[in-house]
Tab-separated table of C-alpha atoms in Angstrom:
chain	number	residue	atom	x	y	z
A	3	MET	CA	-102.979	-85.655	104.196
A	4	LEU	CA	-106.310	-85.736	102.402
A	5	THR	CA	-108.823	-88.528	102.828
A	6	ASP	CA	-109.493	-91.084	100.095
A	7	GLU	CA	-112.877	-89.432	99.557
A	8	GLN	CA	-111.233	-86.052	98.971
A	9	ILE	CA	-108.738	-87.585	96.521
A	10	THR	CA	-111.616	-89.158	94.581
A	11	GLN	CA	-113.547	-85.882	94.607
A	12	ILE	CA	-110.563	-83.976	93.169
A	13	ALA	CA	-109.969	-86.666	90.532
A	14	ASP	CA	-113.647	-86.454	89.513
A	15	GLU	CA	-113.417	-82.676	89.266
A	16	LEU	CA	-110.306	-82.791	87.075
A	17	ALA	CA	-111.865	-85.479	84.860
A	18	ARG	CA	-114.854	-83.204	84.216
A	19	ALA	CA	-112.544	-80.286	83.483
A	20	GLU	CA	-110.584	-82.386	80.981
A	21	GLN	CA	-113.775	-83.533	79.271
A	22	GLU	CA	-115.261	-80.025	79.138
A	23	ARG	CA	-111.950	-78.271	78.203
A	24	ALA	CA	-112.374	-76.140	81.308
A	25	THR	CA	-110.348	-75.168	84.371
A	26	VAL	CA	-111.080	-75.599	88.071
A	27	PRO	CA	-110.126	-73.251	90.942
A	28	LEU	CA	-106.776	-73.762	92.634
A	29	LEU	CA	-106.700	-76.905	94.727
A	30	THR	CA	-104.294	-75.379	97.230
A	31	ALA	CA	-106.706	-72.502	97.883
A	32	ARG	CA	-109.443	-74.983	98.787
A	33	TYR	CA	-107.281	-77.657	100.415
A	34	PRO	CA	-104.472	-75.738	102.162
A	35	GLN	CA	-103.414	-78.915	103.971
A	36	MET	CA	-102.818	-80.740	100.671
A	37	THR	CA	-99.298	-82.182	100.309
A	38	VAL	CA	-97.101	-83.261	97.397
A	39	GLU	CA	-97.876	-86.875	98.270
A	40	ASP	CA	-101.597	-86.072	98.084
A	41	SER	CA	-101.132	-84.591	94.630
A	42	TYR	CA	-99.378	-87.723	93.372
A	43	ARG	CA	-102.266	-89.762	94.800
A	44	VAL	CA	-104.624	-87.671	92.652
A	45	GLN	CA	-102.400	-88.165	89.606
A	46	ASN	CA	-102.127	-91.910	90.215
A	47	GLU	CA	-105.925	-92.150	90.435
A	48	TRP	CA	-106.186	-90.332	87.073
A	49	ARG	CA	-103.637	-92.738	85.565
A	50	ARG	CA	-105.406	-95.771	87.056
A	51	ARG	CA	-108.708	-94.654	85.550
A	52	GLY	CA	-107.077	-94.154	82.164
A	53	ILE	CA	-105.639	-97.673	82.145
A	54	ALA	CA	-108.993	-99.105	83.298
A	55	ALA	CA	-110.661	-97.314	80.374
A	56	GLY	CA	-108.268	-98.957	77.905
A	57	ARG	CA	-105.679	-96.205	77.473
A	58	ARG	CA	-102.148	-97.596	77.010
A	59	PRO	CA	-99.323	-96.004	79.040
A	60	VAL	CA	-96.195	-95.359	76.941
A	61	GLY	CA	-93.993	-93.179	79.122
A	62	ARG	CA	-93.551	-90.264	81.472
A	63	LYS	CA	-92.927	-86.548	81.298
A	64	ILE	CA	-90.673	-84.508	83.549
A	65	GLY	CA	-91.496	-80.867	84.184
A	66	LEU	CA	-89.907	-77.777	85.692
A	67	THR	CA	-86.329	-79.025	85.292
A	68	SER	CA	-84.833	-75.789	83.934
A	69	LYS	CA	-84.398	-72.339	85.443
A	70	VAL	CA	-86.404	-70.752	82.610
A	71	MET	CA	-89.371	-73.022	83.320
A	72	GLN	CA	-89.141	-72.504	87.063
A	73	ALA	CA	-89.034	-68.735	86.536
A	74	ALA	CA	-91.996	-68.931	84.145
A	75	THR	CA	-94.155	-70.821	86.659
A	76	GLY	CA	-92.824	-69.607	90.004
A	77	ILE	CA	-92.257	-73.246	91.035
A	78	SER	CA	-88.754	-74.285	92.068
A	79	GLU	CA	-88.785	-78.098	92.001
A	80	PRO	CA	-89.339	-80.668	89.220
A	81	ASP	CA	-92.434	-82.803	88.846
A	82	TYR	CA	-93.583	-85.655	86.631
A	83	GLY	CA	-96.663	-86.955	84.847
A	84	ALA	CA	-97.893	-89.865	82.736
A	85	ILE	CA	-98.095	-90.226	78.945
A	86	PHE	CA	-100.697	-92.404	77.212
A	87	HIS	CA	-100.538	-93.669	73.618
A	88	ASP	CA	-103.354	-91.349	72.503
A	89	MET	CA	-101.322	-88.327	73.664
A	90	VAL	CA	-98.501	-88.950	71.146
A	91	TYR	CA	-98.517	-87.315	67.689
A	92	GLU	CA	-96.166	-87.869	64.766
A	93	ASN	CA	-94.191	-85.117	63.070
A	94	GLY	CA	-96.363	-82.837	60.912
A	95	ALA	CA	-99.602	-83.633	62.737
A	96	VAL	CA	-102.647	-81.386	62.577
A	97	ILE	CA	-103.867	-81.103	66.168
A	98	GLU	CA	-107.253	-79.985	67.436
A	99	HIS	CA	-106.564	-76.926	69.591
A	100	SER	CA	-109.884	-77.213	71.433
A	101	ARG	CA	-108.845	-80.601	72.807
A	102	PHE	CA	-106.699	-78.738	75.361
A	103	SER	CA	-106.916	-75.843	77.849
A	104	ASN	CA	-104.391	-72.993	78.172
A	105	VAL	CA	-102.382	-74.414	75.275
A	106	ARG	CA	-98.611	-73.881	75.243
A	107	ILE	CA	-95.593	-75.552	73.615
A	108	GLU	CA	-92.274	-76.594	75.183
A	109	VAL	CA	-89.016	-77.718	73.527
A	110	GLU	CA	-87.607	-81.015	74.801
A	111	LEU	CA	-85.621	-84.164	74.139
A	112	ALA	CA	-87.282	-87.565	74.512
A	113	PHE	CA	-85.356	-90.632	75.722
A	114	LYS	CA	-86.435	-94.062	74.443
A	115	LEU	CA	-85.349	-96.606	77.039
A	116	GLY	CA	-83.926	-99.985	76.032
A	117	LYS	CA	-83.393	-101.122	79.615
A	118	PRO	CA	-85.352	-100.560	82.845
A	119	LEU	CA	-84.235	-97.960	85.379
A	120	GLN	CA	-84.954	-98.502	89.053
A	121	GLY	CA	-83.898	-96.024	91.758
A	122	PRO	CA	-82.955	-94.843	94.268
A	123	HIS	CA	-79.349	-94.510	93.063
A	124	VAL	CA	-79.705	-94.022	89.290
A	125	THR	CA	-77.002	-91.789	87.776
A	126	VAL	CA	-76.694	-89.942	84.474
A	127	PHE	CA	-74.384	-92.733	83.287
A	128	ASP	CA	-77.045	-95.342	84.058
A	129	VAL	CA	-79.522	-93.329	81.976
A	130	LEU	CA	-77.152	-93.077	79.004
A	131	ASP	CA	-76.458	-96.806	79.182
A	132	ALA	CA	-80.179	-97.633	79.336
A	133	THR	CA	-81.202	-95.353	76.453
A	134	ASP	CA	-81.679	-96.765	72.944
A	135	TYR	CA	-81.962	-93.339	71.330
A	136	VAL	CA	-82.807	-89.685	71.940
A	137	ILE	CA	-85.219	-87.817	69.670
A	138	PRO	CA	-86.483	-84.204	69.400
A	139	ALA	CA	-89.962	-83.614	70.787
A	140	LEU	CA	-92.454	-80.862	71.551
A	141	GLU	CA	-94.653	-81.032	74.609
A	142	ILE	CA	-98.154	-79.569	74.447
A	143	LEU	CA	-99.121	-78.197	77.829
A	144	SER	CA	-102.763	-78.230	78.901
A	145	SER	CA	-103.737	-76.817	82.293
A	146	ARG	CA	-106.995	-77.991	83.832
A	147	ILE	CA	-106.374	-75.949	87.002
A	148	GLU	CA	-106.450	-72.159	87.292
A	149	MET	CA	-102.969	-70.960	86.372
A	150	SER	CA	-102.480	-67.873	88.517
A	151	GLY	CA	-101.003	-68.764	91.901
A	152	ARG	CA	-100.387	-72.448	91.176
A	153	THR	CA	-98.005	-74.404	93.372
A	154	ILE	CA	-96.226	-77.690	92.768
A	155	VAL	CA	-99.192	-79.432	94.424
A	156	ASP	CA	-101.606	-78.035	91.835
A	157	THR	CA	-99.429	-78.934	88.853
A	158	ILE	CA	-98.729	-82.513	89.980
A	159	SER	CA	-102.450	-83.125	90.536
A	160	ASP	CA	-103.017	-81.921	86.972
A	161	ASN	CA	-100.655	-84.612	85.572
A	162	ALA	CA	-97.908	-81.976	85.464
A	163	ALA	CA	-99.989	-80.061	82.856
A	164	MET	CA	-99.299	-82.775	80.263
A	165	GLY	CA	-101.574	-82.515	77.243
A	166	ALA	CA	-99.734	-84.300	74.435
A	167	MET	CA	-96.399	-84.558	72.645
A	168	VAL	CA	-95.126	-84.446	69.059
A	169	TYR	CA	-91.953	-86.301	68.101
A	170	GLY	CA	-89.820	-86.100	64.964
A	171	GLY	CA	-86.393	-85.205	63.647
A	172	ASN	CA	-83.474	-87.625	63.640
A	173	PRO	CA	-82.951	-90.092	66.504
A	174	VAL	CA	-79.401	-90.331	67.838
A	175	ARG	CA	-77.653	-92.710	70.198
A	176	PRO	CA	-76.683	-90.854	73.375
A	177	GLN	CA	-73.035	-91.936	72.996
A	178	ASP	CA	-72.802	-90.291	69.557
A	179	VAL	CA	-73.497	-86.679	70.567
A	180	ASP	CA	-72.901	-84.348	73.507
A	181	LEU	CA	-76.515	-83.978	74.588
A	182	ARG	CA	-75.728	-80.884	76.645
A	183	TRP	CA	-75.100	-78.902	73.454
A	184	ILE	CA	-78.243	-79.870	71.553
A	185	SER	CA	-79.792	-76.521	70.629
A	186	ALA	CA	-83.205	-75.607	69.276
A	187	LEU	CA	-84.955	-72.680	67.602
A	188	LEU	CA	-88.718	-72.523	68.155
A	189	TYR	CA	-90.869	-70.830	65.488
A	190	ARG	CA	-94.540	-69.876	65.480
A	191	ASN	CA	-95.913	-68.932	62.067
A	192	GLU	CA	-92.390	-68.502	60.645
A	193	ALA	CA	-91.281	-66.086	63.383
A	194	ILE	CA	-88.730	-67.255	65.942
A	195	GLU	CA	-90.112	-67.027	69.473
A	196	GLU	CA	-87.752	-69.022	71.703
A	197	SER	CA	-84.338	-70.701	71.640
A	198	GLY	CA	-82.368	-72.802	74.073
A	199	VAL	CA	-79.685	-75.405	74.792
A	200	ALA	CA	-80.414	-78.785	76.404
A	201	ALA	CA	-77.870	-78.252	79.212
A	202	ALA	CA	-80.468	-75.926	80.739
A	203	VAL	CA	-82.174	-79.112	81.964
A	204	LEU	CA	-80.314	-79.828	85.215
A	205	ASN	CA	-76.939	-79.324	83.450
A	206	HIS	CA	-77.558	-82.427	81.290
A	207	PRO	CA	-80.922	-83.640	79.919
A	208	ALA	CA	-80.212	-87.203	81.091
A	209	MET	CA	-80.151	-85.847	84.657
A	210	GLY	CA	-83.893	-85.290	84.366
A	211	VAL	CA	-84.417	-88.968	83.598
A	212	ALA	CA	-82.172	-89.973	86.520
A	213	TRP	CA	-84.156	-87.644	88.814
A	214	LEU	CA	-87.387	-89.270	87.647
A	215	ALA	CA	-86.179	-92.836	88.213
A	216	ASN	CA	-85.034	-91.936	91.721
A	217	LYS	CA	-88.243	-90.046	92.498
A	218	LEU	CA	-90.393	-92.946	91.317
A	219	SER	CA	-88.518	-95.335	93.595
A	220	ALA	CA	-89.893	-93.439	96.570
A	221	HIS	CA	-93.357	-94.393	95.286
A	222	ASP	CA	-92.388	-98.058	94.730
A	223	ASP	CA	-92.274	-97.489	90.974
A	224	GLY	CA	-89.648	-97.389	88.222
A	225	LEU	CA	-89.094	-96.948	84.488
A	226	ASP	CA	-89.521	-99.904	82.134
A	227	ALA	CA	-87.705	-100.782	78.917
A	228	GLY	CA	-89.569	-99.309	75.962
A	229	GLU	CA	-90.834	-96.233	77.807
A	230	LEU	CA	-90.536	-92.813	76.204
A	231	ILE	CA	-89.405	-90.113	78.643
A	232	LEU	CA	-89.826	-86.395	77.978
A	233	ALA	CA	-86.808	-85.004	79.810
A	234	GLY	CA	-87.944	-81.420	80.439
A	235	SER	CA	-88.083	-78.148	78.539
A	236	PHE	CA	-85.084	-75.964	77.809
A	237	THR	CA	-87.159	-72.987	76.655
A	238	ARG	CA	-89.984	-71.011	78.174
A	239	PRO	CA	-93.489	-72.201	77.249
A	240	MET	CA	-94.894	-70.559	74.105
A	241	TRP	CA	-98.625	-69.867	73.806
A	242	VAL	CA	-100.317	-71.201	70.675
A	243	HIS	CA	-103.734	-70.499	69.163
A	244	PRO	CA	-106.017	-72.072	66.539
A	245	GLY	CA	-104.423	-71.693	63.113
A	246	ASP	CA	-100.849	-71.503	64.415
A	247	THR	CA	-98.090	-73.545	62.799
A	248	VAL	CA	-95.215	-74.518	65.105
A	249	LEU	CA	-91.767	-75.615	63.940
A	250	CYS	CA	-88.724	-76.382	66.052
A	251	ASP	CA	-85.298	-76.644	64.397
A	252	TYR	CA	-82.820	-78.869	66.253
A	253	SER	CA	-80.000	-78.365	63.691
A	254	GLU	CA	-78.387	-81.756	62.901
A	255	MET	CA	-81.178	-83.546	64.788
A	256	GLY	CA	-83.766	-82.258	62.337
A	257	THR	CA	-87.111	-80.523	62.855
A	258	VAL	CA	-90.417	-81.152	64.593
A	259	THR	CA	-93.557	-79.417	63.370
A	260	CYS	CA	-97.307	-79.374	63.929
A	261	ARG	CA	-100.316	-77.198	63.147
A	262	PHE	CA	-103.246	-76.353	65.413
A	263	SER	CA	-106.698	-76.385	63.834
């Protein structure tokens, strides 16, 4: 495991990269002994600093839960990151592209929790019972670490590449729809680029939330009522550039759109 001084040094380096919209060399190339637990220590230090600076935590994101995302990144296990209030955009937002690095879009469902979830034995049924509603969402990925050759340790340290999210469409109660069959068509500048079905996320998108609750319990943490949980992408990430307009059509659940300036 890394020392506390090394954890602080990495957190400082990533903070500078976030501020300067830059990337840093692979952590695993420079710290080959670095473990998954080390990377969550880095992430927790980033989250602690955000809260100390007045940023309000509103939820969590889950990453790498589908085969398409694992194939796209070469990483074969899920991870998670934190979401602050200033990372959440409403439907139709105009978003500053230069705020992020290596900007990509993912198609997801977001779960708004009405009850807390505490592992280690949370099931998909517990998640459905605890969820007030599910809503379409887009995740904006932003990588502050060199992308080629990344491992799970690099991505976790980088807050699971979380940049921001956009929510919209029509919220539904999880009991009113078969969430496995929620489908989406992702457009960039009126051309369809990706499509997918929510069952690609661990066979059921609520399984991602159950995985997260159980994973957090190993770190003496849990999910609180009121949190918004991005459950994982069921399409490959789509690159976006300044001037691009993104629209995702979730059929009966409506659309989510944003434009990058």
